[in-house]
PDB file of C-alpha atoms in Angstrom:
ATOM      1  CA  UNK A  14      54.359  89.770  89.104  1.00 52.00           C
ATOM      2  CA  UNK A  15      57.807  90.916  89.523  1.00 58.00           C
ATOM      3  CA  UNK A  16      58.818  94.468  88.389  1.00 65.00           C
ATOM      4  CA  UNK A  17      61.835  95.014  86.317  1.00 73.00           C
ATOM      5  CA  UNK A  18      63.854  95.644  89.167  1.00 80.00           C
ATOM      6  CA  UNK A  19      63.844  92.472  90.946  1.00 90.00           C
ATOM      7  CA  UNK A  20      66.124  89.735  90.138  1.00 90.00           C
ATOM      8  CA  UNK A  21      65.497  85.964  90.624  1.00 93.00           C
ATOM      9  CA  UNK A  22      68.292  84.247  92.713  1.00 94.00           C
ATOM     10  CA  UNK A  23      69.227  82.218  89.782  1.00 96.00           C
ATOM     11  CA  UNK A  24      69.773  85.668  87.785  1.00 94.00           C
ATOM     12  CA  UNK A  25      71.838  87.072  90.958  1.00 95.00           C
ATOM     13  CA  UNK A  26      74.064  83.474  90.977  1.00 96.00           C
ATOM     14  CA  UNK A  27      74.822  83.681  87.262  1.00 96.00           C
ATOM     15  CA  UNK A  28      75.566  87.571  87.401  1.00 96.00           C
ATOM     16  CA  UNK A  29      77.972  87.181  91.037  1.00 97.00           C
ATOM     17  CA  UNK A  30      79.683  83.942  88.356  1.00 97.00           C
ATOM     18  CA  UNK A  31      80.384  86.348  85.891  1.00 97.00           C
ATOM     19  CA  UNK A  32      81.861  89.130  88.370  1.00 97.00           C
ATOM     20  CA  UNK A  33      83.817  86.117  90.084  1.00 97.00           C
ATOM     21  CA  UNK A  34      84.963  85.288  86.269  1.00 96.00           C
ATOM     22  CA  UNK A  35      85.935  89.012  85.688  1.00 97.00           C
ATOM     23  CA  UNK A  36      87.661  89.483  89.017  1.00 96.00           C
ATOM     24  CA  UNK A  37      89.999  85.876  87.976  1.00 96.00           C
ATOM     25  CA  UNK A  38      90.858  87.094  84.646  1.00 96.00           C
ATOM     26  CA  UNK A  39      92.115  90.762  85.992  1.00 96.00           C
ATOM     27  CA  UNK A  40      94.039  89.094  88.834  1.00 96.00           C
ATOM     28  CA  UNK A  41      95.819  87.069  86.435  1.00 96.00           C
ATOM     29  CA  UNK A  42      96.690  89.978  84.067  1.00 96.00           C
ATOM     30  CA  UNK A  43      97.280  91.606  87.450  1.00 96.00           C
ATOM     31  CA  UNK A  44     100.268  89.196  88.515  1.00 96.00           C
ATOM     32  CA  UNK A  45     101.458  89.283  85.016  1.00 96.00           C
ATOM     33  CA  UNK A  46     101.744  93.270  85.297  1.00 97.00           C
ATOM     34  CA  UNK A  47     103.269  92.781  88.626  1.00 97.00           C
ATOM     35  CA  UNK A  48     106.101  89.911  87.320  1.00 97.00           C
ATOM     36  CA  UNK A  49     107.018  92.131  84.775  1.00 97.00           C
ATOM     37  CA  UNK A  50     107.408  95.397  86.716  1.00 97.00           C
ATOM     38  CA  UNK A  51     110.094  93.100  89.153  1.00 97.00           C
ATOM     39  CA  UNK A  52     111.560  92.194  86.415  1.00 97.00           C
ATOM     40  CA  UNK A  53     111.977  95.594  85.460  1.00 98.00           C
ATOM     41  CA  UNK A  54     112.803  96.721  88.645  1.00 97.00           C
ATOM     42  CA  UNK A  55     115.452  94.454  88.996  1.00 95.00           C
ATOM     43  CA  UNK A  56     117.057  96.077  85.354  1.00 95.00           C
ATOM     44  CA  UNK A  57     116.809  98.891  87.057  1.00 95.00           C
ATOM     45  CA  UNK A  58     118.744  98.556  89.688  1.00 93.00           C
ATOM     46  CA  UNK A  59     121.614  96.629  88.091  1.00 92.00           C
ATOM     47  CA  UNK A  60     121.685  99.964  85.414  1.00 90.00           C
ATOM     48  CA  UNK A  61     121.633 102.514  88.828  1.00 88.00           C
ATOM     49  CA  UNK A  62     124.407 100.011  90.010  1.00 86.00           C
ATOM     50  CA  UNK A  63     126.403 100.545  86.422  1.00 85.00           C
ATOM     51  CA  UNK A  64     125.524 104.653  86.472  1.00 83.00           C
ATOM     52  CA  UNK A  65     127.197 105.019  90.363  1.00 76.00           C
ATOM     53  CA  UNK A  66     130.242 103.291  89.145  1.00 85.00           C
ATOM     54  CA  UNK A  67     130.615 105.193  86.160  1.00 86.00           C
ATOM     55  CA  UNK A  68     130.107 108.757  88.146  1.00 86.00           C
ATOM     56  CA  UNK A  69     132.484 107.118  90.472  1.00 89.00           C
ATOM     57  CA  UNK A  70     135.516 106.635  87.432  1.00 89.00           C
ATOM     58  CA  UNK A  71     134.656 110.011  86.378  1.00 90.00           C
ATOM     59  CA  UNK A  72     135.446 111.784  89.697  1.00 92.00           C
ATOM     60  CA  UNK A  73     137.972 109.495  89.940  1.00 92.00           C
ATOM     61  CA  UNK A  74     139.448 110.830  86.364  1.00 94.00           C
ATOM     62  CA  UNK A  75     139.571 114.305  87.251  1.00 95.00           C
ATOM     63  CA  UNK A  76     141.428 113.799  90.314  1.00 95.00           C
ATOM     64  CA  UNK A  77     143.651 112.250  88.857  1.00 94.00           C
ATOM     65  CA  UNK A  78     143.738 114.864  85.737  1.00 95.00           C
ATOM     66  CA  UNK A  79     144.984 117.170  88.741  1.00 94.00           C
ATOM     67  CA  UNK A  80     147.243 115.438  90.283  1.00 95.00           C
ATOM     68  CA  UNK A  81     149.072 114.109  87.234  1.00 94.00           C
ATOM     69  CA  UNK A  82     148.674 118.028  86.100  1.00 94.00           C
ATOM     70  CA  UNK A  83     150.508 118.602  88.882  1.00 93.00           C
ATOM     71  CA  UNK A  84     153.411 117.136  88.996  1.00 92.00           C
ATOM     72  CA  UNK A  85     153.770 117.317  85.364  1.00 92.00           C
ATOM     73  CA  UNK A  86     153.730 121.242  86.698  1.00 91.00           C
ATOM     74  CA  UNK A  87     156.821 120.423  88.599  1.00 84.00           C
TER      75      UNK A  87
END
């Protein structure tokens, strides 16, 4: 008689196909999670791309703030 503790192989097979079934379906939503945060990351950088060149007009605005200050000075 078998205690309540021991599986039959046929019980282990159907219980590792139902891990192996588990383990599918979160690698799929896995590589979806993953395809979307490239396609964020790729959003990203395009907006950090945007953000440089915009700090870049700004310090380019105040210099030129000065210098047109200046020679409206002189």
């Amino acid at each position: 008689m078998k205690s309540h503790n021991e599986f039959t192989a046929r019980e282990v097979a159907v219980l590792v196909e139902e891990f192996r079934s588990e383990f599918r379906a979160f690698g799929e939503g896995l590589q979806d999670l993953r395809e979307k945060v490239d396609r964020i990351e790729g959003r990203l950088a395009y907006i950090e791309a945007n953000f440089a060149t915009k700090e870049d007009l700004r310090i380019f605005a105040k210099i030129f703030n000065d210098r047109l200050t200046t020679l409206e000075k002189e």
